[in-house]
Amino acid sequence: MGKDKVVAIVQSRLGSTRLPFKAFLNLHGKPLIDWTLERLAMATRLDGIVVAVPDTEMDALLQKHVEAGGFRCVAGSEDDVLARFVLAAQKANAGKIVRVCADNPLVWGEAVDRLVDFYGKNPCDYAYNHIPRNNLWPDGLGAEMISRDLLDEMDKKAREKSQREHCLNYIWDNSNDYRIATFDPAEDWLKRPDLKLDVDRPADYMRLAQRPLKPQMNAREIVEIF
C-alpha cells in the first residue's frame, strides 16, 4: 500500500430506486457519470481515480462505459457497498482515499484539492466539504477523505446494515471515537449552504438540466447561474 497515494473512489450504479439509470442521464450532451469524472479529473492533488460499481449484469454496462472513457473501474458487492469500496481501494493501492459520489456531476476539482490539503495539514481521521454540515459549502462541490487504515478498520468493525450500505456511516455513528473535521470556503461568494447541486431525485436533475451549465465551468460560474 502506498501510504501517501491519494486515490479518489467514485461510487456509481445504475440501479438507483429514486432515479434509475441516473449515471447515464443526459445533461447537456454528456451522461452524468462523465460530468463527474471529467470534472474530478481537474483536481491536481489526486494520484488516481477509480470508479466502484456493483458486480451486476446491468452495471457491467456502466463499467464498460467508464473504461471506454479512460477511467479505471472495479466491480464489487452490490449490497455491501463498504466491501466494494475496500476492494476498490485495494485494487488502486490507495493510502489515502477521497470518496466522491457520482450523484455530484458538478464536483469541483479545486474543492477536492482544498480538502486534500486540509486533511494533510490538520489532525483528523475524517474530513469533508461535500455537504453543508457545520460548514458553509454548497451541497455537491466537494468530497470526503479518510485514510486506508481507517477504511480497513471500518470494514472489520461495521456490522449494521446501514453501515455496510453507506460506507462512511460508521464514522458518524461512532463520532465520539473519531476526529471529524470540516472547513468553510475562503470566498464569501462560495459560502452558499443553501445551494443543492447534487442529483438525487428527478427534480434535482431538472434543476440542472434547465440551466446553461458546461463541464468546464468553475465554481463561481456555477454559483452565479444558480
Coordinates of C-alpha atoms in Angstrom, one line a residue, residues 58-221:
M58 CA -26.7 -4.2 -15.6
D59 CA -23.8 -2.4 -14.1
A60 CA -21.4 -4.1 -16.5
L61 CA -22.8 -1.6 -19.0
L62 CA -21.6 1.2 -16.7
Q63 CA -18.2 -0.4 -16.2
K64 CA -17.8 -0.7 -20.0
H65 CA -18.7 2.9 -20.4
V66 CA -16.3 4.1 -17.7
E67 CA -13.4 2.1 -19.0
A68 CA -14.1 3.3 -22.6
G69 CA -13.7 6.8 -21.3
G70 CA -10.2 6.0 -20.0
F71 CA -11.0 5.6 -16.3
R72 CA -10.4 2.6 -14.1
C73 CA -13.4 0.7 -12.8
V74 CA -13.7 -2.0 -10.1
A75 CA -16.9 -4.1 -9.7
G76 CA -17.8 -5.4 -6.2
S77 CA -20.6 -6.4 -4.0
E78 CA -24.0 -4.9 -4.9
D79 CA -25.4 -4.7 -1.4
D80 CA -22.2 -4.4 0.7
V81 CA -21.0 -1.0 -0.5
L82 CA -18.3 -0.8 2.2
A83 CA -16.8 -4.1 0.9
R84 CA -17.0 -2.8 -2.6
F85 CA -15.2 0.4 -1.5
V86 CA -12.5 -1.6 0.3
L87 CA -12.0 -3.7 -2.8
A88 CA -11.5 -0.6 -5.0
A89 CA -9.0 0.8 -2.5
Q90 CA -7.1 -2.4 -2.6
K91 CA -7.0 -2.6 -6.4
A92 CA -5.8 1.0 -6.6
N93 CA -3.2 0.6 -3.9
A94 CA -4.6 3.6 -2.1
G95 CA -3.1 5.0 1.1
K96 CA -5.5 7.9 1.4
I97 CA -9.0 7.9 0.0
V98 CA -11.2 10.7 -1.3
R99 CA -14.8 9.5 -1.6
V100 CA -16.8 11.1 -4.4
C101 CA -20.4 10.2 -5.1
A102 CA -21.5 10.0 -8.7
D103 CA -24.5 12.0 -7.7
N104 CA -22.3 15.1 -7.8
P105 CA -21.9 16.0 -11.5
L106 CA -20.7 19.5 -10.6
V107 CA -18.0 18.3 -8.3
W108 CA -15.2 21.0 -8.4
G109 CA -11.6 19.9 -8.7
E110 CA -10.5 22.9 -6.6
A111 CA -12.8 21.9 -3.8
V112 CA -11.3 18.4 -3.8
D113 CA -7.8 19.9 -3.8
R114 CA -8.6 22.1 -0.8
L115 CA -10.0 19.0 1.0
V116 CA -6.8 17.1 0.4
D117 CA -4.7 20.0 1.6
F118 CA -6.9 20.5 4.7
Y119 CA -6.7 16.8 5.5
G120 CA -2.9 16.9 5.2
K121 CA -2.5 19.9 7.4
N122 CA -5.0 19.2 10.2
P123 CA -5.0 16.3 12.7
C124 CA -8.2 14.4 11.8
D125 CA -9.5 11.0 10.9
Y126 CA -12.2 12.1 8.6
A127 CA -12.6 15.4 6.7
Y128 CA -15.3 16.6 4.4
N129 CA -16.7 19.5 2.4
H130 CA -19.3 17.8 0.2
I131 CA -22.3 18.8 2.3
P132 CA -23.1 21.9 4.3
R133 CA -22.9 20.2 7.7
N134 CA -21.1 22.5 10.2
N135 CA -19.7 24.4 7.2
L136 CA -20.9 26.9 4.5
W137 CA -20.1 24.8 1.4
P138 CA -22.8 24.2 -1.3
D139 CA -24.1 20.7 -1.4
G140 CA -22.3 18.8 -4.2
L141 CA -19.0 20.5 -4.9
G142 CA -16.6 18.7 -2.6
A143 CA -15.8 15.2 -1.2
E144 CA -14.9 13.2 1.9
M145 CA -11.5 11.9 2.9
I146 CA -10.1 9.2 5.2
S147 CA -7.0 7.0 5.4
R148 CA -6.8 3.5 4.1
D149 CA -6.1 2.3 7.6
L150 CA -9.4 3.7 8.9
L151 CA -11.3 2.2 5.9
D152 CA -9.9 -1.2 6.7
E153 CA -10.7 -0.7 10.4
M154 CA -14.3 0.2 9.5
D155 CA -14.6 -2.9 7.3
K156 CA -13.7 -5.1 10.3
K157 CA -16.0 -3.3 12.8
A158 CA -19.1 -2.2 10.9
R159 CA -21.9 -4.7 11.4
E160 CA -25.1 -2.7 10.9
K161 CA -26.8 -2.9 7.5
S162 CA -26.8 0.9 7.2
Q163 CA -23.1 0.9 7.9
R164 CA -22.4 -1.5 5.1
E165 CA -24.8 0.2 2.6
H166 CA -23.5 3.7 3.3
C167 CA -19.8 3.1 3.6
L168 CA -18.8 6.0 5.9
N169 CA -21.8 5.9 8.2
Y170 CA -19.8 4.0 10.8
I171 CA -17.7 7.2 11.5
W172 CA -20.8 9.3 12.1
D173 CA -22.4 6.5 14.2
N174 CA -19.3 6.5 16.4
S175 CA -18.4 10.2 16.1
N176 CA -17.0 10.3 19.7
D177 CA -14.3 7.9 18.7
Y178 CA -13.0 9.8 15.7
R179 CA -11.7 13.3 14.9
I180 CA -14.2 14.7 12.3
A181 CA -13.2 17.9 10.7
T182 CA -14.5 20.3 8.1
F183 CA -13.9 23.9 7.0
D184 CA -15.5 26.8 5.2
P185 CA -14.8 28.2 1.7
A186 CA -12.4 31.1 1.7
E187 CA -14.5 33.2 -0.6
D188 CA -17.7 34.9 0.5
W189 CA -19.5 34.2 -2.8
L190 CA -18.9 30.5 -2.3
K191 CA -20.5 30.4 1.2
R192 CA -23.8 29.1 -0.1
P193 CA -25.0 26.2 2.0
D194 CA -28.5 26.9 0.6
L195 CA -27.4 25.5 -2.8
K196 CA -28.2 21.9 -3.6
L197 CA -26.1 20.8 -6.7
D198 CA -26.3 17.0 -6.4
V199 CA -28.7 14.8 -8.3
D200 CA -30.7 12.5 -6.1
R201 CA -34.2 12.8 -7.5
P202 CA -35.9 13.8 -10.8
A203 CA -36.4 17.3 -9.6
D204 CA -32.7 17.7 -8.9
Y205 CA -31.9 16.6 -12.5
M206 CA -34.5 19.0 -13.9
R207 CA -33.0 21.9 -11.9
L208 CA -29.5 21.3 -13.5
A209 CA -30.9 20.5 -17.0
Q210 CA -32.8 23.8 -17.1
R211 CA -29.6 25.9 -16.6
P212 CA -26.8 26.6 -19.1
L213 CA -24.1 24.6 -17.4
K214 CA -20.9 23.5 -19.1
P215 CA -18.4 20.8 -17.8
Q216 CA -15.5 23.2 -17.8
M217 CA -17.2 25.8 -15.5
N218 CA -15.6 26.8 -12.3
A219 CA -17.5 27.2 -9.0
R220 CA -18.0 30.9 -9.4
E221 CA -19.7 30.5 -12.8

